[in-house]
Coordinates of C-alpha atoms and ligand atoms in Angstrom, one line a residue:
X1 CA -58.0 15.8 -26.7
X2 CA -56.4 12.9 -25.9
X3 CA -53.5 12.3 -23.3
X4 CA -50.4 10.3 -24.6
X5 CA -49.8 8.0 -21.6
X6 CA -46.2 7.4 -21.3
X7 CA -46.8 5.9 -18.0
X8 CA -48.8 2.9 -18.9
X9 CA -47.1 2.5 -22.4
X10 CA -43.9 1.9 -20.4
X11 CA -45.4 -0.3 -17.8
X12 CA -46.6 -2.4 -20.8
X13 CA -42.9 -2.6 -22.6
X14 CA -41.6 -3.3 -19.6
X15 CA -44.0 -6.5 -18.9
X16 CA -43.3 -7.5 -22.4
X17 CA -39.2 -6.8 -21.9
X18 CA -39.5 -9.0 -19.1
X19 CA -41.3 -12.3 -20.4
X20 CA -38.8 -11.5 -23.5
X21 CA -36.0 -12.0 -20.8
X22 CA -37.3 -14.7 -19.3
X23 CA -37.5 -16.4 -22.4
X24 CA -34.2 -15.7 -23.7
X25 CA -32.3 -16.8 -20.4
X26 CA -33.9 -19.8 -20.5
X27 CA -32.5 -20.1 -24.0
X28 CA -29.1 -19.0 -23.3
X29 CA -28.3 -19.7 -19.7
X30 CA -26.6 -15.8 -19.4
X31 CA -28.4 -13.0 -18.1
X32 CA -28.2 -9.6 -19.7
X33 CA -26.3 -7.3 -17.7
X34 CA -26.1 -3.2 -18.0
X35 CA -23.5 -1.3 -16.6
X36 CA -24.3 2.4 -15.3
X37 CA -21.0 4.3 -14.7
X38 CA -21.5 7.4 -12.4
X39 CA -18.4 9.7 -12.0
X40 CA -19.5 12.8 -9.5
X41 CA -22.8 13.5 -7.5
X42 CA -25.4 14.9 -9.3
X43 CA -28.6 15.3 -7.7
X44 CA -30.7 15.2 -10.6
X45 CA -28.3 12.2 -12.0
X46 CA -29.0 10.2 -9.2
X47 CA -32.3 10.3 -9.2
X48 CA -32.5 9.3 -12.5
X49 CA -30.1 6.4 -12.4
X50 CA -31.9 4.9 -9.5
X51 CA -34.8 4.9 -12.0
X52 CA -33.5 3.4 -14.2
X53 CA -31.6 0.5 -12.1
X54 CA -35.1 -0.3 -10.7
X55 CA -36.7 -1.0 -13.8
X56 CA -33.4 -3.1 -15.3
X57 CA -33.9 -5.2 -12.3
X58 CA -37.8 -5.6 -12.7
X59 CA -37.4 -6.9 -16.4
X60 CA -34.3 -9.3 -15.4
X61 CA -31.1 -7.6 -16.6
X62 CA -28.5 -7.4 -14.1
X63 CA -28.2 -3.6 -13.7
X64 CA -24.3 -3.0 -11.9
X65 CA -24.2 0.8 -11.0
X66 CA -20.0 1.9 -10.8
X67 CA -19.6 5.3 -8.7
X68 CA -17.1 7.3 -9.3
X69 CA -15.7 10.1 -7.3
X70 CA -15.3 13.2 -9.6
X71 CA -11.7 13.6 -9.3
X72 CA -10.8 10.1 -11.5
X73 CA -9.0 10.9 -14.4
X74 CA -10.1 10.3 -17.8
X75 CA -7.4 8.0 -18.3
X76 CA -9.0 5.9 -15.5
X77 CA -12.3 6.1 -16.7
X78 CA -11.2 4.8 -20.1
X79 CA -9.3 2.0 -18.4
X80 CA -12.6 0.9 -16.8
X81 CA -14.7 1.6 -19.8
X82 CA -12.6 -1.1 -21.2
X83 CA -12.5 -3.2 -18.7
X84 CA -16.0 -3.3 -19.0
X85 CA -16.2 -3.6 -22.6
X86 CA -14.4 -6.9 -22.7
X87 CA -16.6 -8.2 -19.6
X88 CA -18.9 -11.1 -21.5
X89 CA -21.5 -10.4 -18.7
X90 CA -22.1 -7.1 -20.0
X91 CA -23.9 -6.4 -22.6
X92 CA -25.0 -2.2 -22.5
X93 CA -23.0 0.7 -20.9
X94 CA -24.1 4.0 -20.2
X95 CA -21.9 6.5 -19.2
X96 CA -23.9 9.0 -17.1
X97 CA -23.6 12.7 -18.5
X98 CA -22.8 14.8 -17.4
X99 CA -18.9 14.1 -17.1
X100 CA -17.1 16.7 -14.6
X101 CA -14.9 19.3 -16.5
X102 CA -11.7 18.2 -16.8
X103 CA -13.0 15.4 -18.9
X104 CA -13.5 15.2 -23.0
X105 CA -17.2 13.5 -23.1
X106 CA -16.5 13.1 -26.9
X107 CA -13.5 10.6 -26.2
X108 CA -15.2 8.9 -23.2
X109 CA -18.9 8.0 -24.8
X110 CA -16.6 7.2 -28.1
X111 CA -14.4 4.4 -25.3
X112 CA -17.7 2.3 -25.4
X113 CA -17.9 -0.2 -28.0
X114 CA -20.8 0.5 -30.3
X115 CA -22.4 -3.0 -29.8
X116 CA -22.3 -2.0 -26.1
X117 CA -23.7 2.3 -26.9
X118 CA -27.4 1.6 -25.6
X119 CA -27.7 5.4 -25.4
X120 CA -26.5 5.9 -29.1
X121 CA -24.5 8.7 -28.1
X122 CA -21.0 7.3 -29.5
X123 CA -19.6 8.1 -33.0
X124 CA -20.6 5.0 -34.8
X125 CA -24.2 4.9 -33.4
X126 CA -24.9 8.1 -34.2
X127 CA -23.3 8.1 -37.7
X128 CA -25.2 4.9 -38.8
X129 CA -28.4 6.8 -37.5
X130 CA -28.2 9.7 -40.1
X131 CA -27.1 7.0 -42.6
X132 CA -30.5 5.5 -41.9
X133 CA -28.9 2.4 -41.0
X134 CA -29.6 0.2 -38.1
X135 CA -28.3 0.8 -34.8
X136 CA -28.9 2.1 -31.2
X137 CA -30.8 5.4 -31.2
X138 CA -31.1 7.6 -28.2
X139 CA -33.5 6.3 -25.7
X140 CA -35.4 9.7 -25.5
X141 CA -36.7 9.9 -29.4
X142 CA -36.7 6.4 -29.9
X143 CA -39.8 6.4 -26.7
X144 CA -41.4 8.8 -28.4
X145 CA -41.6 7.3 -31.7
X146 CA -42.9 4.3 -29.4
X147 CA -45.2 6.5 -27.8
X148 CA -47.0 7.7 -31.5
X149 CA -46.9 4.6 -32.7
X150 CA -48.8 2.9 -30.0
X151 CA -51.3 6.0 -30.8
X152 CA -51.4 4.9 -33.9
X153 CA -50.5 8.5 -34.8
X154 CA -49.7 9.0 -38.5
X155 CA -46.2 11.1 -39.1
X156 CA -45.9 10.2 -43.0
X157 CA -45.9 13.8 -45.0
X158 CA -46.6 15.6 -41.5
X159 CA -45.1 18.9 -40.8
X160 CA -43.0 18.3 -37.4
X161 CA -41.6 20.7 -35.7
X162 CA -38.5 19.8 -33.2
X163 CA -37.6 22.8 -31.0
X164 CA -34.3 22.1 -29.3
X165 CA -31.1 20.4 -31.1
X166 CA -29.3 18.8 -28.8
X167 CA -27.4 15.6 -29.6
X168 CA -29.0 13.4 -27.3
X169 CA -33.2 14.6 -27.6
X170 CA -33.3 17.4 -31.0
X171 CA -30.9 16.5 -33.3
X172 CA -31.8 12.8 -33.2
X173 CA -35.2 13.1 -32.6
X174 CA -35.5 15.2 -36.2
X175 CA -33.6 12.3 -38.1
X176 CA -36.0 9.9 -36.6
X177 CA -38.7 11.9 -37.7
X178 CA -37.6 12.6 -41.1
X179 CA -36.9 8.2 -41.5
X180 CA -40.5 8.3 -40.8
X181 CA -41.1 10.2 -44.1
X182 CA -42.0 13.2 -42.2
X183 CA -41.3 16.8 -43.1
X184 CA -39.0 18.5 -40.4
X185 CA -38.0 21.5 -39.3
X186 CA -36.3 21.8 -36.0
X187 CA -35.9 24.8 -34.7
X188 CA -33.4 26.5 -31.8
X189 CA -32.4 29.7 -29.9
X190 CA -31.2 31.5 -32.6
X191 CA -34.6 30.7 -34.5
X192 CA -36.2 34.0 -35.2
X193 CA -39.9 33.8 -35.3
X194 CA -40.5 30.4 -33.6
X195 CA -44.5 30.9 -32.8
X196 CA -44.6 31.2 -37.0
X197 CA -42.5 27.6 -37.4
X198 CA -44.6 26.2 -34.4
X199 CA -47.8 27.0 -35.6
X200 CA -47.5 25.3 -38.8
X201 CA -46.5 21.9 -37.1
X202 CA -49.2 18.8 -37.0
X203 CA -46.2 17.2 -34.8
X204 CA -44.6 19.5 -32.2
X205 CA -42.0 17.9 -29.8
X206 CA -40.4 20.0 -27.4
X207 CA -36.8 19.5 -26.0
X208 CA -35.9 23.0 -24.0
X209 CA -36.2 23.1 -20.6
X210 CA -38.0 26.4 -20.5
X211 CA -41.5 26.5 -18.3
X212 CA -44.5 27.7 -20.6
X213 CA -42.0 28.2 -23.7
X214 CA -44.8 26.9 -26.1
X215 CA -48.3 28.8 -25.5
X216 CA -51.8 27.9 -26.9
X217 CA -51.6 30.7 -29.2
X218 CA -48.4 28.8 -30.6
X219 CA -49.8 25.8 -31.7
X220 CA -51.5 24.6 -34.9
X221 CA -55.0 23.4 -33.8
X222 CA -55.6 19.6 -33.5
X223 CA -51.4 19.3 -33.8
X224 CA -50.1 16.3 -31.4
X225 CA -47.8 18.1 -28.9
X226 CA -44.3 16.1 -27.0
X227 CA -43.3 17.9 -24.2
X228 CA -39.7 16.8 -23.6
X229 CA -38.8 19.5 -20.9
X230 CA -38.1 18.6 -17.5
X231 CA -38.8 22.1 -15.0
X232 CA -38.8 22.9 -11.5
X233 CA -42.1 24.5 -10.6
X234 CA -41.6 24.9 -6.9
X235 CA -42.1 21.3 -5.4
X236 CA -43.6 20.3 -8.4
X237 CA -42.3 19.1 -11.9
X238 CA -43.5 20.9 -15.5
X239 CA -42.4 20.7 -18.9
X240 CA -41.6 23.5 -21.6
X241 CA -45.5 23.4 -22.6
X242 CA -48.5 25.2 -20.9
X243 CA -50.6 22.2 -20.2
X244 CA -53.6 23.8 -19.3
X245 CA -54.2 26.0 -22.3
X246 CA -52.7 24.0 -24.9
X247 CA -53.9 21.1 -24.3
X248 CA -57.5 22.8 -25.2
X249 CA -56.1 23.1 -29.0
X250 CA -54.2 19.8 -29.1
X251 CA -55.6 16.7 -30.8
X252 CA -52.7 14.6 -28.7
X253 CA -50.8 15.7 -25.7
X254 CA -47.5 14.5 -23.4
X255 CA -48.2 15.1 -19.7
X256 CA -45.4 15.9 -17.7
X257 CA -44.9 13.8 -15.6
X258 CA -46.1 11.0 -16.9
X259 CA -45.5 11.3 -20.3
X260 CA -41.9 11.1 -22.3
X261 CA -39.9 10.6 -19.3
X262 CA -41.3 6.7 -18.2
X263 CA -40.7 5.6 -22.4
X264 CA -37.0 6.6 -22.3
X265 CA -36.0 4.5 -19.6
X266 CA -38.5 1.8 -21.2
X267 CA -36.5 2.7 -24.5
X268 CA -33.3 2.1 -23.0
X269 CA -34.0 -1.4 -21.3
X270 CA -35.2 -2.0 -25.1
X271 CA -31.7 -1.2 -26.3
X272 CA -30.3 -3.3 -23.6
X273 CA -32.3 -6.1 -24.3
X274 CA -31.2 -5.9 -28.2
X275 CA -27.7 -5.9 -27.8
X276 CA -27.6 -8.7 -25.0
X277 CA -30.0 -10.9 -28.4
X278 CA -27.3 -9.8 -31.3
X279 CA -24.4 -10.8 -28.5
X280 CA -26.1 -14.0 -27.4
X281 CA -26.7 -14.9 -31.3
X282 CA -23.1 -13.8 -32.5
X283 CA -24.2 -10.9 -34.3
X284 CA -22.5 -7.4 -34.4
X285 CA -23.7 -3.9 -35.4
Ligands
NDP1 P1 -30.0 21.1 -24.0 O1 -29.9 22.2 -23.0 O2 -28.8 20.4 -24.4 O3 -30.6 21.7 -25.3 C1 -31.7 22.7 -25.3 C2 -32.0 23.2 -26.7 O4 -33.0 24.2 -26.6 C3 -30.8 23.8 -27.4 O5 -30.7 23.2 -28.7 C4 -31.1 25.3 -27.4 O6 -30.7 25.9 -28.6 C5 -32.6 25.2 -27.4 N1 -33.2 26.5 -26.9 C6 -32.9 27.2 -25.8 N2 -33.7 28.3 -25.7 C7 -34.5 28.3 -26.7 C8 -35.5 29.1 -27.2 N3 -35.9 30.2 -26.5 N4 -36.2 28.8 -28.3 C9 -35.9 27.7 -29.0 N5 -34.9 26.8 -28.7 C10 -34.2 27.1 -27.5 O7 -31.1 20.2 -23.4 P2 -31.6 18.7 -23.7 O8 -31.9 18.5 -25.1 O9 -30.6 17.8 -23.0 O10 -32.9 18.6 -22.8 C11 -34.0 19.5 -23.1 C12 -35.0 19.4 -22.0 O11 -35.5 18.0 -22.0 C13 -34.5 19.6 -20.6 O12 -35.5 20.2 -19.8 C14 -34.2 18.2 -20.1 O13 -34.3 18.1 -18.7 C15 -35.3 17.4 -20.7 N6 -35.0 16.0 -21.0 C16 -36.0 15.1 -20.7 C17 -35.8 13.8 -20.9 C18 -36.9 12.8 -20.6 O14 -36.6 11.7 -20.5 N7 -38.1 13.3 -20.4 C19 -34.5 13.3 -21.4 C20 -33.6 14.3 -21.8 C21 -33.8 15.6 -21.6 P3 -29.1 26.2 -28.9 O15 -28.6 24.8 -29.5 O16 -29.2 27.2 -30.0 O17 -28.5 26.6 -27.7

């Protein structure tokens, strides 16, 4: 068995990200800038955004990180959104999600001007990504794909299995697979026998957020398992997969920590760096 090492995989984009920047402002005299827009305090938010301002900063894009207090309307929050759209030193917004209630996420990640999406959560991204067309796809899949790639981890004709369909990790993760020529099934709560679905996969990614959801007795043996699932465990962090056991049938296996969560923040500062090229050479969507 053989542990997918999201850790070092994004330590090494980001080294690469950075020389790329460092190249590239030397070319064009402009830095690329991301803008992180924060409306609320969420804990778990937070943390995450301070991750992901850190690495920005390591690789050379000016990460600017607007807080918002929670009671901003949605009308303001377009206005900046806006605003920031049309500010040439930006070249990637992120809206953090999620939005307090009074607020139509739909309307606010559609405000963002597609060449700007670096999440690929807007209309147009997301649209252009089932069309197979290029675009910005969600950081979380797209690291993945990085991750079995840099394996060198074939998914042409391969039974994958996606459990979970959300918009930002499932449903786009499936499409992604499916470009790659794979054969996907993703599967969900309503999903009736899921140990019979997960057992045929070769390629099992897991996008929950339910402790020991998947079991060895589950999974396909040899089958490469991504375990998308971010858990409390009392002090300690776990994903939707028992490690211990079903790592022991797995070929290929995501730790958590340690494994997806490091390549989507490396995925993102990808995206950044792409739309700050296709702005710098004139080139839209
Ligand atoms: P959502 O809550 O939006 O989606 C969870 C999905 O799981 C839903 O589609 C739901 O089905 C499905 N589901 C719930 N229970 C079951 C079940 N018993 N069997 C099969 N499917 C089930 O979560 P996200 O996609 O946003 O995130 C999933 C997990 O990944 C979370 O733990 C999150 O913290 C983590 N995460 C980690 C990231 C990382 O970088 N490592 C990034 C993003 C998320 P239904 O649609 O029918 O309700």
């Amino acid at each position: 068995m053989t542990i997918l090492d999201g850790k070092s995989l994004s330590n090494k984009i980001k080294g690469e990200l950075k020389a790329k920047v460092s190249a590239l402002v030397e070319q064009y005299q402009v830095k690329p800038g991301m803008a992180i827009v924060e409306v609320g305090n969420d804990t778990a938010s937070e943390i995450y955004v301070r991750n992901k301002v850190r690495a920005a900063n390591f690789v050379g894009i000016n990460a600017r990180l607007i807080k918002k207090d929670s009671s901003i309307s949605q009308e303001e929050l377009l206005k900046l959104i806006d605003e920031l759209n049309a500010d040439e030193g930006i070249h990637g917004i992120i809206v953090q999600l999620p939005l307090p209630k009074h607020m139509d996420e739909r309307v606010v990640i559609d405000r963002i001007d597609p060449n700007k999406d670096i999440d690929g959560f807007g209309i147009l991204n997301k649209g252009k990504l089932f069309s197979g067309m290029k675009c910005f796809q969600p950081a979380t899949p797209l690291g993945i794909i990085k991750l079995l790639d840099a394996y060198n981890i074939e998914l042409k004709g391969k039974e994958a299995v996606v459990v979970g369909r959300s918009n930002i990790v499932g449903k786009p993760m499936g499409m992604m697979l499916l470009l790659r020529d794979a054969t996907v099934t993703i599967a969900h709560r309503y999903t009736v026998d899921l140990k019979k679905i997960t057992k045929e996969a070769d390629i099992l990614v897991v996008a929950v957020g339910k402790k020991d959801l998947i079991t060895a007795d589950m999974v396909k043996p040899r089958a490469v398992i991504v375990d998308v699932g971010i858990n409390r465990d009392g002090d300690k962090i776990c994903g939707d997969v028992d490690f211990e056991n079903v790592s022991k049938v797995a070929s290929y296996i995501t730790p958590v920590p340690g494994g997806v969560g490091p390549l989507t923040i490396a995925a993102l500062l990808d995206n950044t760096v792409k739309a700050y090229e296709q702005k710098m050479q004139g080139l839209t969507l």
